[in-house]
Structures are given as C-alpha cells and as structure tokens.
JSON list of C-alpha atoms in Angstrom, two decimals:
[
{"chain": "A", "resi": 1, "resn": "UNK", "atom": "CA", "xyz": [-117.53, 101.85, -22.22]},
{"chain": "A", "resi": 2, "resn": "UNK", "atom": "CA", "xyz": [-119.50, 99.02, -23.99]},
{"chain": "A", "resi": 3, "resn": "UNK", "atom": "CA", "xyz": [-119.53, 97.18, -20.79]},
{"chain": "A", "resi": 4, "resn": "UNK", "atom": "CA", "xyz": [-120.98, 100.08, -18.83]},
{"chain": "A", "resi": 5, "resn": "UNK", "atom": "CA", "xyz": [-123.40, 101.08, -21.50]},
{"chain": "A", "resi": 6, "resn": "UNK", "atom": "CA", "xyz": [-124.76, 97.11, -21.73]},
{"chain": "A", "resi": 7, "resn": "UNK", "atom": "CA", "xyz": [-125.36, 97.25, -17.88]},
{"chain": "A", "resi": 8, "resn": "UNK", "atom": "CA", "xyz": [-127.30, 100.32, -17.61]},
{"chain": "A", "resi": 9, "resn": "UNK", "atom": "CA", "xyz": [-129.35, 99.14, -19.95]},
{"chain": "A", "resi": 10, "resn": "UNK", "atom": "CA", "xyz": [-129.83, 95.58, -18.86]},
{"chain": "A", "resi": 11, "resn": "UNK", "atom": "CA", "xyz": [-130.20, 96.86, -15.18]},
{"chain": "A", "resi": 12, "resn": "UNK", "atom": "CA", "xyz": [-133.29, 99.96, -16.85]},
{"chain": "A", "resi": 13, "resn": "UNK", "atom": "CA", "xyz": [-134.82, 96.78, -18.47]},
{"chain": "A", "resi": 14, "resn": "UNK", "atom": "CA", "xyz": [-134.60, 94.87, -15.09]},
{"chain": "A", "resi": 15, "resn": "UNK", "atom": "CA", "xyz": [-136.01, 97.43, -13.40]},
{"chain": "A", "resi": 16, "resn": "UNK", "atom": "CA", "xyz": [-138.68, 98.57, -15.92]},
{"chain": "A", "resi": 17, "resn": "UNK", "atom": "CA", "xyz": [-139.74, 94.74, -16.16]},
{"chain": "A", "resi": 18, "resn": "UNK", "atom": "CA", "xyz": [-139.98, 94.73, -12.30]},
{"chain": "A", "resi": 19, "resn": "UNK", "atom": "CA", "xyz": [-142.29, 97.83, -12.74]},
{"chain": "A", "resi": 20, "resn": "UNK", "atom": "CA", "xyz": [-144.30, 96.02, -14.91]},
{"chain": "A", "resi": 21, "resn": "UNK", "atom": "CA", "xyz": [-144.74, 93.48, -13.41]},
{"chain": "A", "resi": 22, "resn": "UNK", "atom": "CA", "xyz": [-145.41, 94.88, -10.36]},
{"chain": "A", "resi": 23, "resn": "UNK", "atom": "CA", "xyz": [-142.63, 93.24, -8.09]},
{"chain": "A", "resi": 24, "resn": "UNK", "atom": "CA", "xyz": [-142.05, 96.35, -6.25]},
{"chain": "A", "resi": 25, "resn": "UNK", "atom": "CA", "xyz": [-145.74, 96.58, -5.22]},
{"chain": "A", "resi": 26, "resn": "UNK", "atom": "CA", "xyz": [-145.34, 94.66, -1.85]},
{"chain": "A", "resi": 27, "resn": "UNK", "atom": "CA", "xyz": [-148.96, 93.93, -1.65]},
{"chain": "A", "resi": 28, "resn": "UNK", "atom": "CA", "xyz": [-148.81, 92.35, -4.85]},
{"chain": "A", "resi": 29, "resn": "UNK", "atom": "CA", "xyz": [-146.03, 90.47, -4.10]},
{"chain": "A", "resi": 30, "resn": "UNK", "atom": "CA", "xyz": [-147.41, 89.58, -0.52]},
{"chain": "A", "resi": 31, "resn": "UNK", "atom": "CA", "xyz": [-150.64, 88.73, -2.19]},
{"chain": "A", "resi": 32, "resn": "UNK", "atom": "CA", "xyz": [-148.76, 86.07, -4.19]},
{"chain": "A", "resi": 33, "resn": "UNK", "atom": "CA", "xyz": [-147.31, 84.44, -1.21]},
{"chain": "A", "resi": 34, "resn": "UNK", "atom": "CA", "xyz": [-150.26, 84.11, 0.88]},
{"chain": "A", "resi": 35, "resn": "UNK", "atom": "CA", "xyz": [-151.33, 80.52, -0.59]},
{"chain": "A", "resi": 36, "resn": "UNK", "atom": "CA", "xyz": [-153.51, 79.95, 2.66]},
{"chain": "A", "resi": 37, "resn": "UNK", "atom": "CA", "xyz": [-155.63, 83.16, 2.60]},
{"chain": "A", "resi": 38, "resn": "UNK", "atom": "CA", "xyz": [-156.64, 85.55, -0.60]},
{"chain": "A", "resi": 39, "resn": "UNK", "atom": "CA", "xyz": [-153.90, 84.28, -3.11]},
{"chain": "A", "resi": 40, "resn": "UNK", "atom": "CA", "xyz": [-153.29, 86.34, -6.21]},
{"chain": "A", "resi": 41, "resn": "UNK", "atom": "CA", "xyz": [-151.50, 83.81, -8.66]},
{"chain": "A", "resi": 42, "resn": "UNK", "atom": "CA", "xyz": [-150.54, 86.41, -10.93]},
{"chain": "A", "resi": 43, "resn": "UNK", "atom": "CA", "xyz": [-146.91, 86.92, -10.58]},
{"chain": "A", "resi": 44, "resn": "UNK", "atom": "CA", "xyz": [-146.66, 83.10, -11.38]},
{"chain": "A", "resi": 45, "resn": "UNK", "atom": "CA", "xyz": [-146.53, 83.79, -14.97]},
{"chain": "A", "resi": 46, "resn": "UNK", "atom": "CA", "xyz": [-143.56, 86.80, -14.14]},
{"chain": "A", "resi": 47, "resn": "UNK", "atom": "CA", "xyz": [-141.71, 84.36, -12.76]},
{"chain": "A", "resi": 48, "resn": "UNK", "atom": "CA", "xyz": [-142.55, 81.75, -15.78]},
{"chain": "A", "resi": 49, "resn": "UNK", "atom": "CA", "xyz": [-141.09, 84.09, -18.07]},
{"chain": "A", "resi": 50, "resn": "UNK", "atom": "CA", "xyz": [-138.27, 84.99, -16.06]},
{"chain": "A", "resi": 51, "resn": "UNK", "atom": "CA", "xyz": [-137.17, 81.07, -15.71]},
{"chain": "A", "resi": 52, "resn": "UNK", "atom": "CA", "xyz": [-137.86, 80.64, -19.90]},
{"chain": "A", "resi": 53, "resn": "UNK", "atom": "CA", "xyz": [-135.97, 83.70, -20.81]},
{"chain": "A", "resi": 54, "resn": "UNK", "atom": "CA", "xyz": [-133.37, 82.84, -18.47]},
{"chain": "A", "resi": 55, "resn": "UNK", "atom": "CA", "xyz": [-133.17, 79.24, -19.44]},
{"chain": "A", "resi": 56, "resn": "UNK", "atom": "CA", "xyz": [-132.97, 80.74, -23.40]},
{"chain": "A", "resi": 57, "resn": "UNK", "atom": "CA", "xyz": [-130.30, 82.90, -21.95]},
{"chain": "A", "resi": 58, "resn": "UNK", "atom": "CA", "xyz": [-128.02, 79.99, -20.80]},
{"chain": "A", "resi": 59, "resn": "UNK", "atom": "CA", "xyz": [-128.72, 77.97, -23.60]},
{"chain": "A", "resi": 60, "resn": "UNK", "atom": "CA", "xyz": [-127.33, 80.18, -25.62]},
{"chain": "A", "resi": 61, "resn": "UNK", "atom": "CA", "xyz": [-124.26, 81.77, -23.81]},
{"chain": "A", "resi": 62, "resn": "UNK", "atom": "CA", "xyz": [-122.91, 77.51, -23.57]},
{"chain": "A", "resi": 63, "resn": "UNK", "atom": "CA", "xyz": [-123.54, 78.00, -27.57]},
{"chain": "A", "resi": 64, "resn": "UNK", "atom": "CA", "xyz": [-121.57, 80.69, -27.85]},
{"chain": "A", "resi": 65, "resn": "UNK", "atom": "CA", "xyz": [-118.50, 80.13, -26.15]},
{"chain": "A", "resi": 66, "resn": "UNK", "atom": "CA", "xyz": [-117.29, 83.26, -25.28]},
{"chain": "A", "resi": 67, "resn": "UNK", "atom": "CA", "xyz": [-119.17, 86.23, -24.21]},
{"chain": "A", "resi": 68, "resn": "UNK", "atom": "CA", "xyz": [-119.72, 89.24, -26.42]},
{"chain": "A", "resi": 69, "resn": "UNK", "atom": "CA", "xyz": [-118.12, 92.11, -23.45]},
{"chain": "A", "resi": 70, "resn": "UNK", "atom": "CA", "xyz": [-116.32, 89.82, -21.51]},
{"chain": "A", "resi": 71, "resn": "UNK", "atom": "CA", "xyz": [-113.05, 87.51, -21.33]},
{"chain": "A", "resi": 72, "resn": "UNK", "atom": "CA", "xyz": [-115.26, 84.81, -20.24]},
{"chain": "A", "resi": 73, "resn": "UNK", "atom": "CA", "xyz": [-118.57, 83.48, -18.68]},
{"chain": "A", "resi": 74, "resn": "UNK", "atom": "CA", "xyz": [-118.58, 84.14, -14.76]},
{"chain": "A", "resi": 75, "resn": "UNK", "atom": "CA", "xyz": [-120.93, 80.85, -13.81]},
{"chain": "A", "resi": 76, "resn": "UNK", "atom": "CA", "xyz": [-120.63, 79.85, -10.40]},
{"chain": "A", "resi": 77, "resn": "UNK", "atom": "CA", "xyz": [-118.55, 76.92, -9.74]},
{"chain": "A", "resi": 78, "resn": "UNK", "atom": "CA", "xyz": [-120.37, 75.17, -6.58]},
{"chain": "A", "resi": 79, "resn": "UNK", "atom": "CA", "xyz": [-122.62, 73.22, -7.12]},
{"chain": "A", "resi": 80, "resn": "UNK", "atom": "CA", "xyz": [-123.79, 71.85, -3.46]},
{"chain": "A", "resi": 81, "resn": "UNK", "atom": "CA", "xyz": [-125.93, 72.60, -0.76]},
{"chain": "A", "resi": 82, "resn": "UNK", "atom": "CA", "xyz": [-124.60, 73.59, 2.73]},
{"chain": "A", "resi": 83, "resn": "UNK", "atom": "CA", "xyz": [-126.07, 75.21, 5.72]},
{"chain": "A", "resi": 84, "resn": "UNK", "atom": "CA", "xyz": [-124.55, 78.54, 4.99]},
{"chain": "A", "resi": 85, "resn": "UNK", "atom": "CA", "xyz": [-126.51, 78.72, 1.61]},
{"chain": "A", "resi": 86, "resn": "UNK", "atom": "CA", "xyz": [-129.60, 77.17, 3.43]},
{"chain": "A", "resi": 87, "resn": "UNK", "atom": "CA", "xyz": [-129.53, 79.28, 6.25]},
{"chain": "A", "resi": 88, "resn": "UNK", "atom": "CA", "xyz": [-129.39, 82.33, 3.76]},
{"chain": "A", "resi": 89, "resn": "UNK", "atom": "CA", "xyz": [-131.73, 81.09, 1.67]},
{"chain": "A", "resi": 90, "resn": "UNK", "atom": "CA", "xyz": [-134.32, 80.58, 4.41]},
{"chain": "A", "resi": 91, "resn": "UNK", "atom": "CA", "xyz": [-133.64, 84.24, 5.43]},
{"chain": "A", "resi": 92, "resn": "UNK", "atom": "CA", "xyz": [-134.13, 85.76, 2.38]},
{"chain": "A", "resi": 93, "resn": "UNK", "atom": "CA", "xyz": [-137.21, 84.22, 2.00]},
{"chain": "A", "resi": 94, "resn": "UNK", "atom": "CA", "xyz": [-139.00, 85.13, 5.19]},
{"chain": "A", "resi": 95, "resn": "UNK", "atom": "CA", "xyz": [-137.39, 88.61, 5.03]},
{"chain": "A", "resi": 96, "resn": "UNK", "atom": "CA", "xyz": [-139.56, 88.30, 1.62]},
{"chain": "A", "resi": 97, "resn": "UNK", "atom": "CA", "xyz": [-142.80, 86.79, 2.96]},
{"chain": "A", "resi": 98, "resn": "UNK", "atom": "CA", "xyz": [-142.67, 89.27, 6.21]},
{"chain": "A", "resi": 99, "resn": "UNK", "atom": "CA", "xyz": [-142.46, 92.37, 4.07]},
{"chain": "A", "resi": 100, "resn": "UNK", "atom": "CA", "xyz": [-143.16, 91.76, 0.09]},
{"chain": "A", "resi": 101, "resn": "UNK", "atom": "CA", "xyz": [-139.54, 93.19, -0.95]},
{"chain": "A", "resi": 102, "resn": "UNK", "atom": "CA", "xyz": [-136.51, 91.78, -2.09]},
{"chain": "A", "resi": 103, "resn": "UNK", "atom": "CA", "xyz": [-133.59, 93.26, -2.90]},
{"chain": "A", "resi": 104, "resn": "UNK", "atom": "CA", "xyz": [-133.80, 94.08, -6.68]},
{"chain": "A", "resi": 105, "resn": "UNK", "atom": "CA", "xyz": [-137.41, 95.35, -6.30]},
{"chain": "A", "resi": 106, "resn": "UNK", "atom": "CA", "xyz": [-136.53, 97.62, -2.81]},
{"chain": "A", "resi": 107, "resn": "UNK", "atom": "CA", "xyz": [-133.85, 99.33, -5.45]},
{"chain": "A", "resi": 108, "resn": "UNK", "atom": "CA", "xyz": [-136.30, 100.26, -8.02]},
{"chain": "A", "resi": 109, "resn": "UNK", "atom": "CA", "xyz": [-139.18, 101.42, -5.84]},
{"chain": "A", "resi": 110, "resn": "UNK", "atom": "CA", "xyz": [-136.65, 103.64, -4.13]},
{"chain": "A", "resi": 111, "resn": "UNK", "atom": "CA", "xyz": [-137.09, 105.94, -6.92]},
{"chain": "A", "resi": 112, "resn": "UNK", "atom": "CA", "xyz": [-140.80, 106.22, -6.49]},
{"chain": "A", "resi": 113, "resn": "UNK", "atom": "CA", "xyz": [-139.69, 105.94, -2.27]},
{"chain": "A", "resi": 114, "resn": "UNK", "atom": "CA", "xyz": [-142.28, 105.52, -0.49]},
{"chain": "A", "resi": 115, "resn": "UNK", "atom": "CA", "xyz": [-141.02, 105.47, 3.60]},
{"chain": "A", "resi": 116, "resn": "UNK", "atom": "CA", "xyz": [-141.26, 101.45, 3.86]},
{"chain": "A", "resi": 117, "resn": "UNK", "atom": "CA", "xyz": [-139.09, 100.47, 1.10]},
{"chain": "A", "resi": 118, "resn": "UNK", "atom": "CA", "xyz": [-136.69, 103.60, 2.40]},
{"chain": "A", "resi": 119, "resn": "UNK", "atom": "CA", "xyz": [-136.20, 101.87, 5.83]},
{"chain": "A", "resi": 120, "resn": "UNK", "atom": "CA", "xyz": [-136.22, 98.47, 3.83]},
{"chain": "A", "resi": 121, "resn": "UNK", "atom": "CA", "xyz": [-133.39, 99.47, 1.68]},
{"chain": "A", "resi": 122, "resn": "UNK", "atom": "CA", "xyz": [-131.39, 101.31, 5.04]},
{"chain": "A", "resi": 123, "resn": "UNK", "atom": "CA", "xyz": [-131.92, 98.14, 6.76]},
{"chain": "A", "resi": 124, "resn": "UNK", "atom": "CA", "xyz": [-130.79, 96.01, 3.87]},
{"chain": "A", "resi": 125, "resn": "UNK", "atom": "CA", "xyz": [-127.24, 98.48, 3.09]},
{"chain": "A", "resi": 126, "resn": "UNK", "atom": "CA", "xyz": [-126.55, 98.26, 6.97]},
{"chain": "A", "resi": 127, "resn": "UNK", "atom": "CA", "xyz": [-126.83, 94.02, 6.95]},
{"chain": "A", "resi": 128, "resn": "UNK", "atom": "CA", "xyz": [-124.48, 94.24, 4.03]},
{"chain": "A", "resi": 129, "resn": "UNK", "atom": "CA", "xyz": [-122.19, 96.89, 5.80]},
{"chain": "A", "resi": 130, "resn": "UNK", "atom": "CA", "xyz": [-122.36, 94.89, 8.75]},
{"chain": "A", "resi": 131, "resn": "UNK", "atom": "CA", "xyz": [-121.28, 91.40, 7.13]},
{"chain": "A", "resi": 132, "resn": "UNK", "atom": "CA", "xyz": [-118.64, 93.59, 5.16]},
{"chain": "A", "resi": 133, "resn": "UNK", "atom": "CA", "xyz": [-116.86, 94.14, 8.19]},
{"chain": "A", "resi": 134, "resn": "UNK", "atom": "CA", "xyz": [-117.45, 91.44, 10.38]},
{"chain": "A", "resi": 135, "resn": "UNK", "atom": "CA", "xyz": [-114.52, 90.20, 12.18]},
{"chain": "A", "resi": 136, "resn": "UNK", "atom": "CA", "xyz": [-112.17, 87.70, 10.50]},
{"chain": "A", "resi": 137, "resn": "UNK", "atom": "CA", "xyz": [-112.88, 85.37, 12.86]},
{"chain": "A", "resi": 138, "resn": "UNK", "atom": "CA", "xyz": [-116.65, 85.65, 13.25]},
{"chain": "A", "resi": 139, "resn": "UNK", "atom": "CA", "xyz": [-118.65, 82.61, 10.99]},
{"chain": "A", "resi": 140, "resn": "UNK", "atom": "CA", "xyz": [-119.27, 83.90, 7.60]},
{"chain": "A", "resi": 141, "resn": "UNK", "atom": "CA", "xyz": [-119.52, 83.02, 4.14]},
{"chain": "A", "resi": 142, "resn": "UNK", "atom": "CA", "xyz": [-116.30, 83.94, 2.12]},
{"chain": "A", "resi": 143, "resn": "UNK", "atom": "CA", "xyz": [-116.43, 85.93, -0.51]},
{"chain": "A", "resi": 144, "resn": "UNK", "atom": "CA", "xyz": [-115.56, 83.29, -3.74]},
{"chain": "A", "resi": 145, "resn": "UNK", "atom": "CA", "xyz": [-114.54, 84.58, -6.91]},
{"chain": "A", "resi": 146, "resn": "UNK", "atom": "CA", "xyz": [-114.83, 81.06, -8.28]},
{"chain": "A", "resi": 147, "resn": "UNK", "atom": "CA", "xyz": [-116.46, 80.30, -11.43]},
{"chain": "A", "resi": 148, "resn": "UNK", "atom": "CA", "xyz": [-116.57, 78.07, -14.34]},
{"chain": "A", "resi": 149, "resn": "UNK", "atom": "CA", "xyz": [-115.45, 78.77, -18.07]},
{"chain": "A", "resi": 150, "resn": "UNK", "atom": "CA", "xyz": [-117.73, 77.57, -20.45]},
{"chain": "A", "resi": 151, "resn": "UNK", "atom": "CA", "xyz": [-115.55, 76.36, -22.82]},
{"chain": "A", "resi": 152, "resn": "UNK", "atom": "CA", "xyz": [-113.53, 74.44, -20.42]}
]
C-alpha cells in the first residue's frame, strides 16, 4: 500500500510539475525546439532543474544503499549504444519536434483533452499495442528486466 500511495503521489507531482512548467503546452514546447526561427529558451531552465534534482536523486539513492519501498534499486544495467536505442531515440525525438508532445506530457494534458493530444495519445497506445504483439520473429527490442544493485 506504501508503494502504491508513493507512486500516485510522485506520478501527481510529475504531472503537476509538467503543468507548471508548461510541457504539455505543445506550442511551448515547439517554441523551444525551433532554434532556427522564434526560439523561446524558457523550458531550458525546466529541464536544468530536472537534470539537478535528478542528479541529487542518484546521488543519494548510491548513499543509501537500499531503497526505502523496495528490495533494491532497479538501475539499468547497459550501458552502450546500439542502433536499436539510436534508432528509437531518433524517433522519439522527431515524433517530439513534429508535434510538441511526448509521452509523459500527452498523459497529463489528456485530462484537460484537447482533440490533438487525444489522437496523440491513441496513436501512441496503438504503437505500443502494436510492438506488444509483434511477431516473435519480427526485429525488436526485447523486453530486459536487467538491472544493477547498488550495493553490489
């Protein structure tokens, strides 16, 4: 129940702090990512804040040891590039640039819905339905439930 009750409330202040900050505005965040034209720098300091309090984060969970709700920390254990990860990454970033919406931000503006971030979120369910059940033998990324201990 503590588990549950520490992730609603991490994923409210997620979303509340992407209200804030206006990551689900798509204009804003397109207006951030057009360097070239009439650039709006202001989401460089959300995303300054987001790396330091992350950072802080991680600095001290290896303190720690062990997590407070958990058995242990659930760090990923690859550290390499491949094309896979590239590939994805490249995606994900012009799906980004093309429509000002990623994934985290799509879910919290659903609740204020207006009709593009509705068809962004159906289109972004049925490309993870789709991978889901993609043939065995099609090229995908397995799923890894690797990870890392922290103390070890």
């Amino acid at each position: 129940m503590r588990t549950m009750i520490s992730a609603f409330a991490s994923g409210l202040l997620f979303g509340l702090g992407l209200i804030v900050s206006q990551m689900v505005n798509p204009a804003k965040v397109l207006g951030f990512l057009d360097i070239m034209g009439d650039w709006d720098p202001s989401l460089a300091f959300v995303m300054g804040g987001a790396v330091m309090m992350s950072a802080l984060g991680y600095w001290f969970a290896r303190r720690r040891g062990i997590p407070v709700l958990a058995a242990r920390h659930e760090i990923p254990a690859r550290r390499d590039l491949d094309p896979r990860l590239i590939a994805g990454a490249a995606l994900f970033g012009i799906g980004w640039g093309l429509v000002g919406l990623c994934p985290g931000p799509a879910l919290v503006a659903l609740t204020f819905g207006p009709h593009d971030v509705v068809v962004f979120a159906a289109a972004m369910i049925a490309g993870m339905a789709i991978f889901r059940f993609m043939p065995a033998g099609w090229p995908r990324i397995a799923l890894r439930r690797e990870s890392l201990s922290l103390d070890g």
